[in-house]
GROMACS .gro file of C-alpha atoms in nm:
model
   78
    1UNK     CA    1   4.850   8.901  -5.655
    2UNK     CA    2   4.727   9.256  -5.638
    3UNK     CA    3   4.982   9.314  -5.342
    4UNK     CA    4   5.239   9.278  -5.629
    5UNK     CA    5   5.141   9.477  -5.862
    6UNK     CA    6   4.993   9.731  -5.603
    7UNK     CA    7   5.390   9.749  -5.523
    8UNK     CA    8   5.580   9.745  -5.911
    9UNK     CA    9   5.283  10.054  -5.978
   10UNK     CA   10   5.414  10.224  -5.721
   11UNK     CA   11   5.779  10.243  -5.815
   12UNK     CA   12   5.633  10.395  -6.169
   13UNK     CA   13   5.613  10.065  -6.307
   14UNK     CA   14   5.357   9.945  -6.587
   15UNK     CA   15   5.244   9.568  -6.500
   16UNK     CA   16   4.978   9.353  -6.614
   17UNK     CA   17   4.882   9.034  -6.477
   18UNK     CA   18   4.830   8.719  -6.774
   19UNK     CA   19   4.817   8.360  -6.705
   20UNK     CA   20   5.086   8.147  -6.907
   21UNK     CA   21   5.199   8.420  -7.100
   22UNK     CA   22   5.575   8.491  -7.118
   23UNK     CA   23   5.589   8.848  -7.311
   24UNK     CA   24   5.925   8.875  -7.524
   25UNK     CA   25   6.143   9.150  -7.400
   26UNK     CA   26   5.919   9.297  -7.111
   27UNK     CA   27   5.993   9.176  -6.750
   28UNK     CA   28   5.799   8.871  -6.681
   29UNK     CA   29   5.763   8.779  -6.314
   30UNK     CA   30   5.612   8.451  -6.262
   31UNK     CA   31   5.454   8.329  -5.947
   32UNK     CA   32   5.396   7.936  -5.856
   33UNK     CA   33   5.576   7.790  -6.128
   34UNK     CA   34   5.671   7.549  -5.859
   35UNK     CA   35   5.531   7.265  -6.067
   36UNK     CA   36   5.718   7.354  -6.364
   37UNK     CA   37   6.074   7.228  -6.398
   38UNK     CA   38   6.348   7.489  -6.458
   39UNK     CA   39   6.499   7.377  -6.799
   40UNK     CA   40   6.131   7.424  -6.957
   41UNK     CA   41   6.117   7.802  -6.804
   42UNK     CA   42   6.428   7.821  -6.981
   43UNK     CA   43   6.358   7.721  -7.314
   44UNK     CA   44   6.086   8.029  -7.321
   45UNK     CA   45   6.342   8.312  -7.191
   46UNK     CA   46   6.663   8.403  -7.149
   47UNK     CA   47   6.801   8.466  -6.869
   48UNK     CA   48   6.620   8.316  -6.574
   49UNK     CA   49   6.691   8.445  -6.168
   50UNK     CA   50   6.503   8.299  -5.834
   51UNK     CA   51   6.398   8.561  -5.618
   52UNK     CA   52   6.290   8.360  -5.241
   53UNK     CA   53   5.991   8.613  -5.128
   54UNK     CA   54   6.052   8.959  -4.896
   55UNK     CA   55   5.894   9.168  -4.714
   56UNK     CA   56   5.839   9.488  -4.768
   57UNK     CA   57   5.620   9.719  -4.555
   58UNK     CA   58   5.372   9.900  -4.820
   59UNK     CA   59   5.283   9.512  -4.887
   60UNK     CA   60   5.084   9.414  -4.548
   61UNK     CA   61   4.770   9.456  -4.529
   62UNK     CA   62   4.703   9.277  -4.178
   63UNK     CA   63   4.521   9.558  -3.979
   64UNK     CA   64   4.744   9.579  -3.624
   65UNK     CA   65   4.505   9.772  -3.395
   66UNK     CA   66   4.282   9.500  -3.373
   67UNK     CA   67   4.301   9.230  -3.151
   68UNK     CA   68   4.453   8.896  -3.335
   69UNK     CA   69   4.293   8.559  -3.205
   70UNK     CA   70   4.495   8.261  -3.410
   71UNK     CA   71   4.396   7.929  -3.509
   72UNK     CA   72   4.595   7.667  -3.559
   73UNK     CA   73   4.551   7.357  -3.783
   74UNK     CA   74   4.790   7.048  -3.789
   75UNK     CA   75   4.752   6.815  -4.044
   76UNK     CA   76   4.931   6.489  -4.091
   77UNK     CA   77   4.976   6.332  -4.423
   78UNK     CA   78   5.063   6.007  -4.448
   0.00000   0.00000   0.00000
């Protein structure tokens, strides 16, 4: 979340992080809404767009100049 806040602020936007709040008249960016039906979100907002995750180099936080070990865990859910 902090990466998105920092990216928005670096573009000159004022930000706030609140849980369960939609501010009228503001640009609200909602995360983890997969458990909320889209119809109920539309009751709280006039205009909703789905924007898939993308990549911004400024949001990279994993150092690339160190050796990287990779562990992989596979889980099977029956």
